[in-house]
mmCIF file of C-alpha atoms and ligand atoms in Angstrom:
data_model
loop_
_atom_site.group_PDB
_atom_site.id
_atom_site.type_symbol
_atom_site.label_atom_id
_atom_site.label_comp_id
_atom_site.label_asym_id
_atom_site.label_seq_id
_atom_site.Cartn_x
_atom_site.Cartn_y
_atom_site.Cartn_z
ATOM 1 C CA MET O 1 3.781 64.528 8.609
ATOM 2 C CA ILE O 2 2.079 65.908 5.521
ATOM 3 C CA PHE O 3 2.355 69.502 4.258
ATOM 4 C CA GLU O 4 -0.912 70.578 2.602
ATOM 5 C CA SER O 5 0.027 73.345 0.181
ATOM 6 C CA HIS O 6 -3.416 74.357 -1.117
ATOM 7 C CA ALA O 7 -6.741 74.241 0.745
ATOM 8 C CA HIS O 8 -9.887 76.377 0.902
ATOM 9 C CA TYR O 9 -11.228 75.841 4.421
ATOM 10 C CA ASP O 10 -12.937 79.215 4.173
ATOM 11 C CA ASP O 11 -15.344 77.560 1.686
ATOM 12 C CA ARG O 12 -19.019 77.384 2.586
ATOM 13 C CA ARG O 13 -18.913 73.595 2.345
ATOM 14 C CA PHE O 14 -16.936 73.537 5.609
ATOM 15 C CA ASP O 15 -19.407 75.711 7.542
ATOM 16 C CA THR O 16 -20.990 72.776 9.360
ATOM 17 C CA ASP O 17 -17.834 71.147 10.767
ATOM 18 C CA ARG O 18 -14.876 73.459 10.107
ATOM 19 C CA GLU O 19 -13.757 73.714 13.713
ATOM 20 C CA GLU O 20 -14.051 69.993 14.413
ATOM 21 C CA LEU O 21 -12.150 69.199 11.229
ATOM 22 C CA LEU O 22 -9.302 71.657 11.778
ATOM 23 C CA THR O 23 -8.938 70.787 15.459
ATOM 24 C CA SER O 24 -8.430 67.092 14.655
ATOM 25 C CA MET O 25 -6.173 67.594 11.650
ATOM 26 C CA GLN O 26 -2.744 67.404 13.279
ATOM 27 C CA GLU O 27 -3.647 64.152 15.051
ATOM 28 C CA GLN O 28 -4.420 62.794 11.586
ATOM 29 C CA GLY O 29 -0.928 63.493 10.287
ATOM 30 C CA ILE O 30 -1.408 66.906 8.673
ATOM 31 C CA GLU O 31 1.389 69.117 9.970
ATOM 32 C CA THR O 32 0.814 72.384 8.081
ATOM 33 C CA VAL O 33 -1.976 73.817 5.939
ATOM 34 C CA ILE O 34 -1.766 76.742 3.530
ATOM 35 C CA ASN O 35 -5.257 78.170 3.201
ATOM 36 C CA VAL O 36 -5.534 79.956 -0.111
ATOM 37 C CA GLY O 37 -7.728 82.981 -0.690
ATOM 38 C CA SER O 38 -9.364 83.390 -4.069
ATOM 39 C CA ASP O 39 -11.600 86.417 -3.624
ATOM 40 C CA LEU O 40 -11.641 89.328 -1.196
ATOM 41 C CA GLU O 41 -14.050 87.652 1.189
ATOM 42 C CA GLY O 42 -11.954 84.469 1.070
ATOM 43 C CA VAL O 43 -8.793 86.425 1.857
ATOM 44 C CA LYS O 44 -10.437 87.935 4.947
ATOM 45 C CA LYS O 45 -11.579 84.494 6.113
ATOM 46 C CA THR O 46 -8.108 83.096 5.385
ATOM 47 C CA LEU O 47 -6.546 85.724 7.658
ATOM 48 C CA ALA O 48 -9.044 84.824 10.392
ATOM 49 C CA LEU O 49 -8.294 81.085 10.110
ATOM 50 C CA ALA O 50 -4.546 81.729 10.193
ATOM 51 C CA GLY O 51 -5.087 83.773 13.341
ATOM 52 C CA GLN O 52 -7.132 81.048 14.975
ATOM 53 C CA TYR O 53 -5.017 77.940 14.208
ATOM 54 C CA GLY O 54 -1.272 77.770 14.719
ATOM 55 C CA PHE O 55 -0.670 75.265 11.910
ATOM 56 C CA VAL O 56 -2.757 77.178 9.329
ATOM 57 C CA TYR O 57 -0.996 79.801 7.194
ATOM 58 C CA GLY O 58 -2.479 82.085 4.570
ATOM 59 C CA ALA O 59 -1.970 82.871 0.913
ATOM 60 C CA ILE O 60 -3.651 86.072 -0.182
ATOM 61 C CA GLY O 61 -4.553 86.907 -3.753
ATOM 62 C CA ILE O 62 -7.411 87.200 -6.215
ATOM 63 C CA HIS O 63 -8.228 84.295 -8.557
ATOM 64 C CA PRO O 64 -8.562 85.149 -12.275
ATOM 65 C CA SER O 65 -12.304 84.423 -12.178
ATOM 66 C CA GLU O 66 -12.740 86.913 -9.305
ATOM 67 C CA ILE O 67 -10.776 89.903 -10.590
ATOM 68 C CA SER O 68 -13.864 92.121 -10.463
ATOM 69 C CA ASP O 69 -12.882 92.316 -6.753
ATOM 70 C CA LEU O 70 -9.700 94.179 -7.708
ATOM 71 C CA ASP O 71 -9.050 97.883 -8.070
ATOM 72 C CA GLU O 72 -6.261 100.149 -6.787
ATOM 73 C CA GLU O 73 -7.866 100.375 -3.366
ATOM 74 C CA THR O 74 -8.230 96.619 -2.807
ATOM 75 C CA TYR O 75 -4.756 96.062 -4.285
ATOM 76 C CA GLU O 76 -3.372 98.471 -1.698
ATOM 77 C CA TRP O 77 -5.283 96.633 1.031
ATOM 78 C CA LEU O 78 -3.751 93.326 -0.127
ATOM 79 C CA ARG O 79 -0.316 94.917 0.026
ATOM 80 C CA GLU O 80 -0.906 96.009 3.621
ATOM 81 C CA GLN O 81 -1.786 92.431 4.639
ATOM 82 C CA CYS O 82 1.565 91.090 3.401
ATOM 83 C CA ILE O 83 3.402 92.067 6.579
ATOM 84 C CA HIS O 84 1.140 89.753 8.621
ATOM 85 C CA PRO O 85 3.537 87.089 9.983
ATOM 86 C CA LYS O 86 1.238 84.283 8.815
ATOM 87 C CA VAL O 87 0.781 85.513 5.246
ATOM 88 C CA VAL O 88 3.252 83.259 3.437
ATOM 89 C CA ALA O 89 2.364 83.651 -0.257
ATOM 90 C CA ILE O 90 0.462 85.608 -2.904
ATOM 91 C CA GLY O 91 -2.246 83.422 -4.406
ATOM 92 C CA GLU O 92 -4.090 82.137 -5.970
ATOM 93 C CA ILE O 93 -3.444 84.259 -9.025
ATOM 94 C CA GLY O 94 -3.221 83.476 -12.730
ATOM 95 C CA LEU O 95 -5.335 82.897 -15.817
ATOM 96 C CA ASP O 96 -8.481 80.880 -16.409
ATOM 97 C CA TYR O 97 -9.668 80.737 -20.017
ATOM 98 C CA TYR O 98 -11.908 77.757 -19.351
ATOM 99 C CA TRP O 99 -14.649 79.899 -17.832
ATOM 100 C CA GLU O 100 -13.794 83.106 -19.640
ATOM 101 C CA LYS O 101 -13.918 83.460 -23.423
ATOM 102 C CA GLU O 102 -14.139 87.252 -23.853
ATOM 103 C CA ASP O 103 -10.945 88.941 -25.032
ATOM 104 C CA GLU O 104 -11.425 92.011 -22.901
ATOM 105 C CA VAL O 105 -11.826 89.980 -19.706
ATOM 106 C CA LYS O 106 -8.848 87.811 -20.651
ATOM 107 C CA ARG O 107 -6.806 90.995 -21.049
ATOM 108 C CA SER O 108 -7.915 92.114 -17.621
ATOM 109 C CA GLN O 109 -6.928 88.715 -16.165
ATOM 110 C CA ARG O 110 -3.447 89.125 -17.630
ATOM 111 C CA TYR O 111 -3.157 92.649 -16.227
ATOM 112 C CA TRP O 112 -4.060 91.662 -12.643
ATOM 113 C CA PHE O 113 -1.965 88.513 -12.844
ATOM 114 C CA CYS O 114 1.084 90.674 -13.669
ATOM 115 C CA ARG O 115 0.271 93.192 -10.947
ATOM 116 C CA GLN O 116 -0.021 90.456 -8.314
ATOM 117 C CA MET O 117 3.234 88.859 -9.526
ATOM 118 C CA GLU O 118 4.869 92.271 -9.041
ATOM 119 C CA LEU O 119 3.365 92.480 -5.561
ATOM 120 C CA ALA O 120 4.973 89.141 -4.695
ATOM 121 C CA ARG O 121 8.341 90.318 -6.001
ATOM 122 C CA GLU O 122 8.113 93.571 -4.049
ATOM 123 C CA GLN O 123 7.094 91.775 -0.823
ATOM 124 C CA GLY O 124 9.578 88.921 -1.199
ATOM 125 C CA LEU O 125 6.760 86.345 -1.131
ATOM 126 C CA PRO O 126 6.293 83.264 -3.330
ATOM 127 C CA VAL O 127 3.284 82.919 -5.651
ATOM 128 C CA ILE O 128 0.606 80.245 -6.059
ATOM 129 C CA ILE O 129 -0.430 80.160 -9.707
ATOM 130 C CA HIS O 130 -3.733 78.942 -11.112
ATOM 131 C CA SER O 131 -3.680 78.219 -14.845
ATOM 132 C CA ARG O 132 -6.511 76.579 -16.737
ATOM 133 C CA ASP O 133 -6.802 76.315 -20.526
ATOM 134 C CA SER O 134 -4.182 79.063 -20.715
ATOM 135 C CA ALA O 135 -0.859 77.205 -20.796
ATOM 136 C CA GLU O 136 0.816 79.373 -23.394
ATOM 137 C CA ASP O 137 -0.192 82.789 -22.000
ATOM 138 C CA THR O 138 0.612 81.806 -18.405
ATOM 139 C CA LEU O 139 4.111 80.666 -19.325
ATOM 140 C CA LYS O 140 4.683 83.759 -21.468
ATOM 141 C CA ILE O 141 3.762 86.049 -18.557
ATOM 142 C CA VAL O 142 5.828 84.190 -15.957
ATOM 143 C CA GLN O 143 8.872 84.114 -18.248
ATOM 144 C CA GLY O 144 8.360 87.738 -19.319
ATOM 145 C CA ILE O 145 8.215 88.996 -15.730
ATOM 146 C CA HIS O 146 11.393 87.073 -14.829
ATOM 147 C CA GLY O 147 9.664 84.303 -12.909
ATOM 148 C CA GLU O 148 13.057 82.939 -11.911
ATOM 149 C CA GLN O 149 13.207 85.904 -9.479
ATOM 150 C CA ILE O 150 9.759 85.166 -8.015
ATOM 151 C CA PRO O 151 9.585 81.674 -6.490
ATOM 152 C CA GLY O 152 6.309 79.829 -6.804
ATOM 153 C CA VAL O 153 4.151 76.806 -7.476
ATOM 154 C CA VAL O 154 1.844 76.033 -10.385
ATOM 155 C CA HIS O 155 -1.047 74.567 -8.475
ATOM 156 C CA CYS O 156 -3.290 71.716 -9.631
ATOM 157 C CA PHE O 157 -0.966 71.156 -12.538
ATOM 158 C CA SER O 158 -2.820 69.839 -15.582
ATOM 159 C CA TYR O 159 -0.364 70.294 -18.461
ATOM 160 C CA SER O 160 2.318 68.090 -20.042
ATOM 161 C CA PRO O 161 5.660 67.018 -18.520
ATOM 162 C CA GLU O 162 7.360 69.321 -21.068
ATOM 163 C CA MET O 163 5.395 72.297 -19.773
ATOM 164 C CA ALA O 164 6.286 71.320 -16.185
ATOM 165 C CA GLU O 165 9.963 71.346 -17.201
ATOM 166 C CA GLU O 166 9.647 74.949 -18.410
ATOM 167 C CA TYR O 167 8.558 75.988 -14.909
ATOM 168 C CA ILE O 168 11.108 73.792 -13.173
ATOM 169 C CA LYS O 169 13.828 75.563 -15.184
ATOM 170 C CA MET O 170 12.734 78.760 -13.400
ATOM 171 C CA GLY O 171 12.890 76.964 -10.032
ATOM 172 C CA TYR O 172 9.125 76.486 -9.780
ATOM 173 C CA TYR O 173 7.275 73.728 -7.960
ATOM 174 C CA ILE O 174 4.439 71.643 -9.396
ATOM 175 C CA GLY O 175 1.361 71.145 -7.214
ATOM 176 C CA ILE O 176 -0.173 67.688 -7.560
ATOM 177 C CA GLY O 177 -3.555 66.743 -6.127
ATOM 178 C CA GLY O 178 -6.416 64.264 -6.360
ATOM 179 C CA VAL O 179 -6.600 64.248 -10.152
ATOM 180 C CA VAL O 180 -3.416 62.125 -10.294
ATOM 181 C CA THR O 181 -5.427 59.197 -8.871
ATOM 182 C CA TYR O 182 -8.030 59.285 -11.671
ATOM 183 C CA LYS O 183 -7.776 56.522 -14.254
ATOM 184 C CA ASN O 184 -8.044 58.900 -17.238
ATOM 185 C CA ALA O 185 -5.345 61.327 -15.974
ATOM 186 C CA ARG O 186 -2.685 59.826 -18.218
ATOM 187 C CA LYS O 187 -0.751 63.052 -18.868
ATOM 188 C CA LEU O 188 -0.634 64.038 -15.201
ATOM 189 C CA LYS O 189 0.473 60.531 -14.149
ATOM 190 C CA GLU O 190 3.317 60.824 -16.627
ATOM 191 C CA THR O 191 4.258 64.243 -15.246
ATOM 192 C CA ALA O 192 4.157 62.978 -11.635
ATOM 193 C CA ALA O 193 6.398 60.054 -12.576
ATOM 194 C CA ARG O 194 8.944 62.034 -14.585
ATOM 195 C CA ILE O 195 9.610 65.430 -13.000
ATOM 196 C CA PRO O 196 12.201 65.701 -10.188
ATOM 197 C CA LEU O 197 10.789 64.761 -6.774
ATOM 198 C CA GLY O 198 12.453 67.912 -5.422
ATOM 199 C CA HIS O 199 9.877 70.013 -7.311
ATOM 200 C CA ILE O 200 6.598 68.353 -6.283
ATOM 201 C CA LEU O 201 4.156 69.706 -3.687
ATOM 202 C CA LEU O 202 1.108 67.878 -2.304
ATOM 203 C CA GLU O 203 -2.197 69.735 -2.429
ATOM 204 C CA THR O 204 -5.910 69.036 -2.256
ATOM 205 C CA ASP O 205 -7.628 72.221 -3.519
ATOM 206 C CA CYS O 206 -10.305 71.051 -1.064
ATOM 207 C CA PRO O 207 -13.308 71.040 -0.990
ATOM 208 C CA TYR O 208 -12.755 70.192 -4.676
ATOM 209 C CA LEU O 209 -11.074 67.301 -6.514
ATOM 210 C CA SER O 210 -11.244 64.424 -4.038
ATOM 211 C CA PRO O 211 -8.875 61.599 -4.963
ATOM 212 C CA GLU O 212 -9.942 58.003 -5.509
ATOM 213 C CA PRO O 213 -11.475 56.253 -3.603
ATOM 214 C CA GLU O 214 -13.244 59.361 -2.274
ATOM 215 C CA ARG O 215 -13.878 60.897 -5.706
ATOM 216 C CA GLY O 216 -17.092 62.922 -5.886
ATOM 217 C CA LYS O 217 -17.236 63.603 -2.132
ATOM 218 C CA ARG O 218 -16.094 66.728 -0.326
ATOM 219 C CA ASN O 219 -12.313 66.727 -0.175
ATOM 220 C CA THR O 220 -10.178 67.377 2.934
ATOM 221 C CA SER O 221 -6.443 67.350 3.636
ATOM 222 C CA MET O 222 -6.847 63.903 5.214
ATOM 223 C CA ASN O 223 -7.181 62.508 1.677
ATOM 224 C CA LEU O 224 -3.634 63.571 0.777
ATOM 225 C CA LYS O 225 -2.448 60.102 1.769
ATOM 226 C CA TYR O 226 -4.088 58.738 -1.401
ATOM 227 C CA VAL O 227 -2.291 61.325 -3.529
ATOM 228 C CA ALA O 228 1.072 60.560 -1.905
ATOM 229 C CA LYS O 229 0.479 56.817 -2.370
ATOM 230 C CA GLU O 230 -0.250 57.239 -6.070
ATOM 231 C CA ILE O 231 2.856 59.392 -6.638
ATOM 232 C CA ALA O 232 4.929 56.783 -4.771
ATOM 233 C CA ARG O 233 3.467 54.000 -6.930
ATOM 234 C CA LEU O 234 4.097 55.894 -10.177
ATOM 235 C CA ARG O 235 7.723 56.598 -9.225
ATOM 236 C CA GLY O 236 8.432 53.225 -7.623
ATOM 237 C CA ILE O 237 9.472 54.774 -4.289
ATOM 238 C CA SER O 238 8.039 54.613 -0.774
ATOM 239 C CA TYR O 239 5.084 56.572 0.543
ATOM 240 C CA GLU O 240 7.289 57.986 3.325
ATOM 241 C CA GLU O 241 9.783 59.276 0.786
ATOM 242 C CA VAL O 242 7.059 61.203 -1.050
ATOM 243 C CA VAL O 243 5.648 62.688 2.164
ATOM 244 C CA GLU O 244 9.078 63.722 3.450
ATOM 245 C CA ALA O 245 10.337 65.190 0.158
ATOM 246 C CA THR O 246 7.156 67.183 -0.530
ATOM 247 C CA ARG O 247 7.229 68.520 3.036
ATOM 248 C CA GLU O 248 10.816 69.696 2.607
ATOM 249 C CA ASN O 249 9.968 71.231 -0.773
ATOM 250 C CA ALA O 250 7.065 73.184 0.710
ATOM 251 C CA ARG O 251 9.179 74.467 3.590
ATOM 252 C CA ARG O 252 11.824 75.603 1.126
ATOM 253 C CA LEU O 253 9.209 77.524 -0.886
ATOM 254 C CA PHE O 254 7.071 78.976 1.937
ATOM 255 C CA GLN O 255 9.875 80.371 4.040
ATOM 256 C CA LYS O 256 7.637 82.239 6.494
ATOM 257 C CA VAL O 257 6.183 78.913 7.730
ATOM 258 C CA LYS O 258 7.588 78.160 11.189
HETATM 259 NI NI1 NI M 301 -7.653 76.572 -5.331
#
């Protein structure tokens, strides 16, 4: 059974068939789903989904592109949600310099990234990190805040194998999704082949980033089989081995998952 470590079923693109999709998911081999909040509204919907479906758990946090949602009051509200038995992680949090070029906003991203890392430490929860076009600053912050004391995953990993090793040294996991199936994803294929299997998690980031042969369509956790197959091919091991190892990895990281 597959452990989906990063999905956004609260997304509008699932409004037409969300219930049908989630109800059939376990029959299709998806054992557990972590639904990841990225803004305040998404966090609220994540909590509702986790309440409605036994196999769905929630990560709560504010994405770097959505930090205008954060102030002391909403931060306090996030903290209060952490005791919810189905809140298993803080995320997604991090830095995104792809969409944001202004220094002042970048500074604000770094500030709220640190605060949410501290929240995870205080609550004893792992983190789900988003990092785009900000490799150096993300690593600097995670190392500076003693990331080795705050377990986590760098989701939708897009950097080099050397950068992955820096996180693995701190005990981090590397989230690999649909991009690994794309022909031009040379660097990520190399990372997926080289890093220890004990540090890889499967994720979709659905509705985004559908793997081949579904590329361009709306993504769902059912497409994780293509991701697992590609990782197996790159490493020269079996599909079952990839599914089993990534499931164990995820259960080691997200300890509140039953
Ligand atoms: Ni995401």
